[in-house]
Coordinates of N, CA and C in Angstrom, one line a residue:
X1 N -46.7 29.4 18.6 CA -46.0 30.6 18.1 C -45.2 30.3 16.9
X2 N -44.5 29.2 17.0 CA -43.7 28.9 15.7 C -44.3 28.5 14.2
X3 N -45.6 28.0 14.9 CA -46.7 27.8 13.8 C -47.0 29.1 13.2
X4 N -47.4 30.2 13.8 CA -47.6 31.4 13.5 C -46.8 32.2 12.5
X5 N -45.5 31.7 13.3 CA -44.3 32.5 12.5 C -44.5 32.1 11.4
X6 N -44.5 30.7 11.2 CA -44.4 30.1 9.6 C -45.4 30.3 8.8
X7 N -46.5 30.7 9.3 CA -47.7 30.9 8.2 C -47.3 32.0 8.2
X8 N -47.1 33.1 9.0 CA -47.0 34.2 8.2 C -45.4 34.3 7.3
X9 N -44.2 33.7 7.4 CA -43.4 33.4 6.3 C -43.9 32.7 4.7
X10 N -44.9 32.1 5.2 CA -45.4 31.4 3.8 C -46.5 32.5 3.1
X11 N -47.0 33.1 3.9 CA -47.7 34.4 3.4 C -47.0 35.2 2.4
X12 N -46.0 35.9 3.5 CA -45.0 36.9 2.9 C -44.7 36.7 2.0
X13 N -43.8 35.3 1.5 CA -43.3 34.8 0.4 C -44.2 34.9 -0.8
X14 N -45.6 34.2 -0.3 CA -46.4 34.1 -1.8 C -46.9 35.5 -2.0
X15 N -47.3 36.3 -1.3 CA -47.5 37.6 -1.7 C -46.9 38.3 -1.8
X16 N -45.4 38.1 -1.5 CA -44.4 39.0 -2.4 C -43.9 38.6 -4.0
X17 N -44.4 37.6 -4.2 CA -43.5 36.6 -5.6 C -45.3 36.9 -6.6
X18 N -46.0 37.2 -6.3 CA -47.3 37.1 -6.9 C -47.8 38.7 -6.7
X19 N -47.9 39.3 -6.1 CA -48.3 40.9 -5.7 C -47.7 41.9 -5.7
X20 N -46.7 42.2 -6.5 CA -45.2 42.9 -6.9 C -46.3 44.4 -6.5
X21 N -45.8 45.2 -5.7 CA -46.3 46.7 -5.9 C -46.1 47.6 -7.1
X22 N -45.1 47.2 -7.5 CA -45.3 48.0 -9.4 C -45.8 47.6 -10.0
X23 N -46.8 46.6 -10.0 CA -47.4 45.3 -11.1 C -49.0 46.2 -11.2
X24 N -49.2 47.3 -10.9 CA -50.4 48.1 -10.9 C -50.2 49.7 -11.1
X25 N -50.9 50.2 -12.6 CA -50.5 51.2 -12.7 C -52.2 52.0 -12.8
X26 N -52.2 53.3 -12.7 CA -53.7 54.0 -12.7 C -53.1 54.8 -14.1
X27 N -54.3 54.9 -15.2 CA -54.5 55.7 -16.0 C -55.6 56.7 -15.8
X28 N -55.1 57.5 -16.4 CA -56.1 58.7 -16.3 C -56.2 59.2 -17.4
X29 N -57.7 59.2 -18.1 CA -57.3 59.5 -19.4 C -58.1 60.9 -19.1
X30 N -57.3 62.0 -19.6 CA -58.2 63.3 -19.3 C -59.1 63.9 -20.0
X31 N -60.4 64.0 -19.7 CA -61.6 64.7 -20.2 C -61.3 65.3 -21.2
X32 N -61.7 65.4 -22.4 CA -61.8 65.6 -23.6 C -63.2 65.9 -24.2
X33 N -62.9 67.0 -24.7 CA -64.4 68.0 -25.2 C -64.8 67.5 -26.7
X34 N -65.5 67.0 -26.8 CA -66.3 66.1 -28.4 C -67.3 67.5 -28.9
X35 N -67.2 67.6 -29.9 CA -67.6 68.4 -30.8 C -68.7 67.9 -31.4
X36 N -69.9 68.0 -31.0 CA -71.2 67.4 -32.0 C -72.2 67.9 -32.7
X37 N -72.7 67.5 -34.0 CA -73.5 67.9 -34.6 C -75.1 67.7 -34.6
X38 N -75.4 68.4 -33.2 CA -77.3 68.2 -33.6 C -78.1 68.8 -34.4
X39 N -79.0 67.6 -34.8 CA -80.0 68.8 -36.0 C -80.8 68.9 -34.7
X40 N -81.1 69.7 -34.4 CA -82.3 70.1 -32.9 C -81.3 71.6 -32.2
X41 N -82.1 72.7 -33.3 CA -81.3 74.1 -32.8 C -81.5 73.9 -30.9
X42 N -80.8 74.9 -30.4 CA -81.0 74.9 -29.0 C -80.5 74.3 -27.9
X43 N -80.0 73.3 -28.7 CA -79.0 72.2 -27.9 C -77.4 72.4 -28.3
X44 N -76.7 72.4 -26.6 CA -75.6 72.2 -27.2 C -75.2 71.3 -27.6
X45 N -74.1 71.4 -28.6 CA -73.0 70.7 -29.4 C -71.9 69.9 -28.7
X46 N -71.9 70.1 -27.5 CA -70.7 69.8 -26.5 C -70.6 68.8 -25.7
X47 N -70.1 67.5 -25.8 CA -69.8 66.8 -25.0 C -68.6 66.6 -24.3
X48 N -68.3 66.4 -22.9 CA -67.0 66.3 -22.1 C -67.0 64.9 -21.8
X49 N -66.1 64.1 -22.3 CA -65.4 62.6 -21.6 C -64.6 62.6 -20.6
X50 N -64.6 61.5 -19.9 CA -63.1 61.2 -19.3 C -63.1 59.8 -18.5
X51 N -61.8 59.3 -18.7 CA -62.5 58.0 -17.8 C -60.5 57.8 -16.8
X52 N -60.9 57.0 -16.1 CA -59.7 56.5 -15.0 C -60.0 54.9 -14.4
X53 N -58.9 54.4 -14.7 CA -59.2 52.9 -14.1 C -57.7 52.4 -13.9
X54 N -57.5 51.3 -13.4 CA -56.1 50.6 -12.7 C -56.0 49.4 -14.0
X55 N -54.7 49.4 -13.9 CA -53.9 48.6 -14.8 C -52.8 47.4 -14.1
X56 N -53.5 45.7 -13.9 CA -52.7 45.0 -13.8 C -51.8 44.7 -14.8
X57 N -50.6 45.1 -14.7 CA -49.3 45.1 -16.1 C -49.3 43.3 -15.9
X58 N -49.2 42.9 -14.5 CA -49.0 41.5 -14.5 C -50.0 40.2 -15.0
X59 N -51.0 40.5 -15.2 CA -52.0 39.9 -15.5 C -53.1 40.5 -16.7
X60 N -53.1 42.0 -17.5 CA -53.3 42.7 -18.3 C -54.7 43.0 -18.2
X61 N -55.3 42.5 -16.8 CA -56.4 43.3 -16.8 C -56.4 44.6 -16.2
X62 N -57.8 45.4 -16.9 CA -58.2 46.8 -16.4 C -59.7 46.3 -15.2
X63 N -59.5 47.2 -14.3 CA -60.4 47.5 -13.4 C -60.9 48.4 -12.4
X64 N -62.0 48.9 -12.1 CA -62.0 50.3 -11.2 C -62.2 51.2 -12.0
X65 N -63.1 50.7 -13.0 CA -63.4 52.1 -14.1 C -64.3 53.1 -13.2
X66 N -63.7 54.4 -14.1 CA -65.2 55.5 -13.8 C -64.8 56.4 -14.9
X67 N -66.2 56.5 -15.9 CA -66.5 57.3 -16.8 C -66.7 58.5 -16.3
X68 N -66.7 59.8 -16.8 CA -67.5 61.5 -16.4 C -67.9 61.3 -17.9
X69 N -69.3 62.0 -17.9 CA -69.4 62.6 -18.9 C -70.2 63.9 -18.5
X70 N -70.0 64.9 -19.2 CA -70.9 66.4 -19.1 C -71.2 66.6 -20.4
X71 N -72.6 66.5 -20.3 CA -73.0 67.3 -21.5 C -74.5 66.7 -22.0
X72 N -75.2 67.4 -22.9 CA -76.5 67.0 -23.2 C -77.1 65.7 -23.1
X73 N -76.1 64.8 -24.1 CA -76.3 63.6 -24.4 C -76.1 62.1 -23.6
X74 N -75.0 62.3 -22.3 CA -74.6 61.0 -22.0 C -75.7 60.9 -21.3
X75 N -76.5 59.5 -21.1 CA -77.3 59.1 -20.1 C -76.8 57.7 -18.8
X76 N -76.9 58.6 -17.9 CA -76.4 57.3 -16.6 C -74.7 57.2 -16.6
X77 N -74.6 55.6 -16.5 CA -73.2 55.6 -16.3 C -72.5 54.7 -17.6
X78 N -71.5 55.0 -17.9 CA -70.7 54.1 -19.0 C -70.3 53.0 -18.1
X79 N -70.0 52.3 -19.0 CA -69.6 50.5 -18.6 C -68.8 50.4 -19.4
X80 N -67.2 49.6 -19.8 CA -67.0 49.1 -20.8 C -67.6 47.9 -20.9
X81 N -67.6 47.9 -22.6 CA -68.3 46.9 -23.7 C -67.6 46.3 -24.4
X82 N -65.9 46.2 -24.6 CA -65.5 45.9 -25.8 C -64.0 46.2 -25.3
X83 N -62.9 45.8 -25.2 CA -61.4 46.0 -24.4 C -60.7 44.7 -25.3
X84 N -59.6 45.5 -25.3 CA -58.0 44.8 -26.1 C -57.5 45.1 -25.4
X85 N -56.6 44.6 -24.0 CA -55.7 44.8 -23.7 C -54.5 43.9 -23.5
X86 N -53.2 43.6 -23.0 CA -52.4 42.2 -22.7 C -51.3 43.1 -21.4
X87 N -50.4 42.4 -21.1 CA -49.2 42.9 -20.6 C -48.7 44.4 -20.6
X88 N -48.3 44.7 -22.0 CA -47.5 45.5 -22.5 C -48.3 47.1 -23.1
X89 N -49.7 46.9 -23.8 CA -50.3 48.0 -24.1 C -51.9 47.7 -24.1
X90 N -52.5 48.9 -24.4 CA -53.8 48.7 -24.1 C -54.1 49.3 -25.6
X91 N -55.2 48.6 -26.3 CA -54.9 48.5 -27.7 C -56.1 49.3 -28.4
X92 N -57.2 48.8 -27.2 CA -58.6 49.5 -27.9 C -59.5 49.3 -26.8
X93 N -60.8 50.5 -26.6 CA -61.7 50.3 -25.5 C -62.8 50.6 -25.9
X94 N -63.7 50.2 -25.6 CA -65.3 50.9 -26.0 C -65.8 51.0 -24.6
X95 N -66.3 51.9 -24.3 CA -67.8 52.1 -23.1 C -69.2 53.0 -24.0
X96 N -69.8 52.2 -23.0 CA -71.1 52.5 -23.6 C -72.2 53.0 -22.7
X97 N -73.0 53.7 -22.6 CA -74.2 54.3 -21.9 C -75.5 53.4 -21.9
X98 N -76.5 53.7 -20.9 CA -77.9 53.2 -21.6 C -78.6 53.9 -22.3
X99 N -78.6 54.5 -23.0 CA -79.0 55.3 -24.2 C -78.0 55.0 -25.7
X100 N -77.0 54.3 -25.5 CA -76.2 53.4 -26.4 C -74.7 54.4 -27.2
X101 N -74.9 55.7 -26.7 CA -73.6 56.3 -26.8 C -72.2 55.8 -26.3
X102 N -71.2 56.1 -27.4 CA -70.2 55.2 -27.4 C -68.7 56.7 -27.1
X103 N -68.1 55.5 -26.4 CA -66.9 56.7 -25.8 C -65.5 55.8 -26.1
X104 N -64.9 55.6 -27.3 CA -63.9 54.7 -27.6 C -62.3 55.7 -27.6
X105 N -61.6 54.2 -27.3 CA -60.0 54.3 -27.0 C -59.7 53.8 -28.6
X106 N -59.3 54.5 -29.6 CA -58.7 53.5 -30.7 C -57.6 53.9 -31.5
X107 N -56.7 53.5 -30.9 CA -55.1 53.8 -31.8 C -55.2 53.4 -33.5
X108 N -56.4 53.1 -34.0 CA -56.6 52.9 -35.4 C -57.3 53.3 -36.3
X109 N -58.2 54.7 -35.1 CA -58.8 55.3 -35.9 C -58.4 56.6 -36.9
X110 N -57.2 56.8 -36.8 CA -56.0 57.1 -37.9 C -54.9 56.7 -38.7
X111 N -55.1 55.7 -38.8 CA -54.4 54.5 -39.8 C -53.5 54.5 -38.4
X112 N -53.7 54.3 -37.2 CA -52.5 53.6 -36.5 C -51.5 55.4 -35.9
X113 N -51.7 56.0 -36.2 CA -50.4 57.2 -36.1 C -50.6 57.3 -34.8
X114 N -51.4 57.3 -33.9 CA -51.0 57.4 -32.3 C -50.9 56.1 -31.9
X115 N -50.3 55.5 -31.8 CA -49.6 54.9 -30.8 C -50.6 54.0 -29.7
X116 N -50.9 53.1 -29.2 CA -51.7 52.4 -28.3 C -50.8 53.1 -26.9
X117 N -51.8 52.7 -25.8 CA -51.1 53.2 -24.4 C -49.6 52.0 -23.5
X118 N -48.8 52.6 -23.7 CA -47.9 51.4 -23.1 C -47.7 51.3 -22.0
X119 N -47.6 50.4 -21.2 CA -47.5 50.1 -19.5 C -46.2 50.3 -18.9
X120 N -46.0 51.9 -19.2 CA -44.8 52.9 -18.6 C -45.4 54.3 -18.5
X121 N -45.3 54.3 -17.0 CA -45.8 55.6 -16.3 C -45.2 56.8 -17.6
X122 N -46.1 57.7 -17.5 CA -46.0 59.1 -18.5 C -46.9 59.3 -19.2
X123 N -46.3 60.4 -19.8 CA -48.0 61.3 -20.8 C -48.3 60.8 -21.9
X124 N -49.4 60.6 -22.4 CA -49.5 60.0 -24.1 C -50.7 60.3 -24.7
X125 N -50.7 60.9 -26.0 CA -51.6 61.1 -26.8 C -52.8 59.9 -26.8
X126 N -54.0 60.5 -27.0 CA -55.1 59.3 -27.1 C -55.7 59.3 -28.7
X127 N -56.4 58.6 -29.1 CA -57.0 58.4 -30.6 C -58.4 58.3 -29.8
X128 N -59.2 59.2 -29.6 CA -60.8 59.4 -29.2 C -61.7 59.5 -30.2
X129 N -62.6 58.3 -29.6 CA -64.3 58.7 -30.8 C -65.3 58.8 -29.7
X130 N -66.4 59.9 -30.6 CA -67.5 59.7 -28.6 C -68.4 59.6 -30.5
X131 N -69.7 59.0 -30.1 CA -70.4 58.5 -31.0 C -72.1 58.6 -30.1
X132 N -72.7 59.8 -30.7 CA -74.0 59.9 -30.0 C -75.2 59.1 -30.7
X133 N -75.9 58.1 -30.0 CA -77.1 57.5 -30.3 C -78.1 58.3 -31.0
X134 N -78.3 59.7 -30.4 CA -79.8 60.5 -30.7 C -79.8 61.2 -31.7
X135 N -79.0 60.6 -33.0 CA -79.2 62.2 -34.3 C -77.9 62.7 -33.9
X136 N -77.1 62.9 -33.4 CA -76.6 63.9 -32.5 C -75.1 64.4 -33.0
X137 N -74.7 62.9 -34.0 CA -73.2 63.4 -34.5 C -72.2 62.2 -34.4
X138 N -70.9 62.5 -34.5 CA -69.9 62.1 -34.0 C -68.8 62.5 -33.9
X139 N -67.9 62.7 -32.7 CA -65.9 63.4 -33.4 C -65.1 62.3 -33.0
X140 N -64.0 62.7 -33.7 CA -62.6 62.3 -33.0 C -61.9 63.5 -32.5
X141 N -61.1 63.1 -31.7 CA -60.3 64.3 -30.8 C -59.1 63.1 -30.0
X142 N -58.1 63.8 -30.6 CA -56.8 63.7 -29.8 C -56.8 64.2 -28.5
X143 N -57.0 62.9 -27.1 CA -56.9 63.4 -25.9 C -55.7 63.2 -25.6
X144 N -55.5 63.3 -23.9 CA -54.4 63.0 -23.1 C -54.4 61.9 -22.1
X145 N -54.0 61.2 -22.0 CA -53.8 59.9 -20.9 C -52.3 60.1 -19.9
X146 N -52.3 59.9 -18.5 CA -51.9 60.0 -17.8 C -51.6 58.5 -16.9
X147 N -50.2 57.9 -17.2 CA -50.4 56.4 -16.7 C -49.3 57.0 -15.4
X148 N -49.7 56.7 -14.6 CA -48.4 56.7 -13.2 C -48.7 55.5 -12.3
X149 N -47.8 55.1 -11.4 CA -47.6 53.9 -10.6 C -48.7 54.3 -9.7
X150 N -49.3 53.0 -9.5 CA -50.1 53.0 -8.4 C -50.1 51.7 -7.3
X151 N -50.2 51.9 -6.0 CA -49.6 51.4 -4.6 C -50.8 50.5 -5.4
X152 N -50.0 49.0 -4.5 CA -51.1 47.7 -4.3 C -51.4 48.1 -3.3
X153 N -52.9 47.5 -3.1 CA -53.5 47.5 -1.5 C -53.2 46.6 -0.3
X154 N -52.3 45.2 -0.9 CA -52.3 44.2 -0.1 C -51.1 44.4 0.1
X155 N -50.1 45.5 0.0 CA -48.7 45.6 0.7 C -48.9 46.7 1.9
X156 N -50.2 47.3 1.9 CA -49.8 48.0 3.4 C -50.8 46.3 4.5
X157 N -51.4 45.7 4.1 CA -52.2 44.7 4.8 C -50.2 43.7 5.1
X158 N -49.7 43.7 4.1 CA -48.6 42.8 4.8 C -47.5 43.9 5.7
X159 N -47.2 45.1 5.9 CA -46.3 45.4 6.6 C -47.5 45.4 8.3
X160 N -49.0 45.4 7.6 CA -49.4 45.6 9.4 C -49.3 44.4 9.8
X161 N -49.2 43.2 8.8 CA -49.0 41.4 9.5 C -48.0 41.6 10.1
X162 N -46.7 42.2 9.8 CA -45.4 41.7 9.9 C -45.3 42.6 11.6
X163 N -45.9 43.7 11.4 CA -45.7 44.3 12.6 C -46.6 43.6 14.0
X164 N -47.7 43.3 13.3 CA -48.1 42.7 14.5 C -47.8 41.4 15.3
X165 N -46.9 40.9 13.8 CA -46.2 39.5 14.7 C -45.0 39.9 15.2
X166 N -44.2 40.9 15.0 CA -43.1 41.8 15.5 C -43.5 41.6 17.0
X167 N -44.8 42.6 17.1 CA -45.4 43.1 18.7 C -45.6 41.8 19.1
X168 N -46.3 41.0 19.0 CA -46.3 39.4 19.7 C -44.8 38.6 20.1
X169 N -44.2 38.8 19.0 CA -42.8 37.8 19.4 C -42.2 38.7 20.7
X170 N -42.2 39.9 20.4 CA -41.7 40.9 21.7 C -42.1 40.9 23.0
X171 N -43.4 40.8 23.2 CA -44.8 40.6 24.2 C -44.6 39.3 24.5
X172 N -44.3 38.1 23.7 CA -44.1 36.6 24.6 C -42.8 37.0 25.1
X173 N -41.6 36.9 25.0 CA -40.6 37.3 25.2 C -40.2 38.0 26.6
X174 N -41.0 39.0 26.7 CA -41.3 39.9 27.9 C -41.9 39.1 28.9
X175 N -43.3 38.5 28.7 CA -43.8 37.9 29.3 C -43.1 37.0 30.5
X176 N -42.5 36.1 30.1 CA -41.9 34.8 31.7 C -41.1 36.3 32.4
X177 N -39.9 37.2 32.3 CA -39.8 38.1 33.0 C -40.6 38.3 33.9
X178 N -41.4 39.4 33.4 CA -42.5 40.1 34.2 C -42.7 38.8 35.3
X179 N -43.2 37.0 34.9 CA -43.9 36.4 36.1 C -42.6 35.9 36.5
X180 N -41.4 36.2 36.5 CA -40.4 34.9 36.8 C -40.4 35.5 38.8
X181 N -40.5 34.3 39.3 CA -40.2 34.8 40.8 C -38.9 34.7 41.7
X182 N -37.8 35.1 42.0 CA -36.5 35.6 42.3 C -36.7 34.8 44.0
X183 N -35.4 33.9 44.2 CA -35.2 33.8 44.9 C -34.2 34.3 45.9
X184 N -34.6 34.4 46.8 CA -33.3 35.0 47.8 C -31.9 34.2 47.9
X185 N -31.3 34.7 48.1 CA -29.9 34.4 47.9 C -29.4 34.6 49.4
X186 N -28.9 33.6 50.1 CA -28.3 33.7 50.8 C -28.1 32.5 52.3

């Protein structure tokens, strides 16, 4: 039992000093309508973006992407292709389709005037390019990004450790009770 205790104290410790629950934030960058130019009357002009994925602030990786797209031209699913990010902001992104259309993050594609995303929950302007493979065009458009805190998964996995060695230490404890056998007195 004492063994037990102590691996789960050496647990606790290293997953609390390494797995900070604020150290993960979700962006949401909100769907944003691209304006495009096809020579092919008949077709709409409209494409809808949007993408959402998690942000280690502690380690500066992004992960758990998912692209939307609506509209004539995206084929299948985006993947990112191309990412700048570190700690503190997220600098630049490319995703890309299998048809080779491009859905980019770039605070530079106005000499810099918006701002990169910084790893502090709140609203922020985006610098958007959607770039169509087929003839089809290209915009920019000022979207919206939505960064807020998001729960780690491995802090509800350590309050169920801690509870279940809670229930054990209590349950041995109880235990010799329940068998102890009482002698008569007298």
């Amino acid at each position: 039992m004492k063994l037990l205790l102590g691996m789960f104290a050496v647990m606790l410790v290293a997953g609390v000093s390494t797995c900070r629950a604020d150290s993960f934030l979700s962006v949401n960058m909100l769907p944003t309508t691209f304006e495009l130019e096809p020579d092919r009357p008949g077709i709409s002009a409209f494409e809808t973006v949007g993408a959402t994925f998690t942000w280690d602030i502690t380690t500066g990786v992004l992960s758990d992407f998912q692209v939307t797209a609506q509209g004539p031209w995206a084929v299948g699913m985006f993947s990112p292709t191309f990412i700048t990010v570190d700690s503190t902001t997220i600098r630049f992104m490319d995703f890309g389709d299998a048809a080779g259309n491009v859905f980019q993050f770039n605070p530079g594609n106005h000499g810099g005037m918006i701002p990169p995303i910084p790893a502090i929950p709140g609203i922020y302007s985006t610098d958007l390019w959607f770039g169509c493979s087929a003839r089809c065009g290209q915009d920019f458009m000022i979207g919206t990004a939505t960064v807020t805190a998001a729960a780690e998964p491995a802090t509800g996995l350590f309050v169920g450790l801690g509870l279940a060695v809670f229930g054990l230490m209590r349950r041995r404890r109880k235990k010799p009770l329940e068998n102890a056998v009482w002698e008569k007195l007298g």
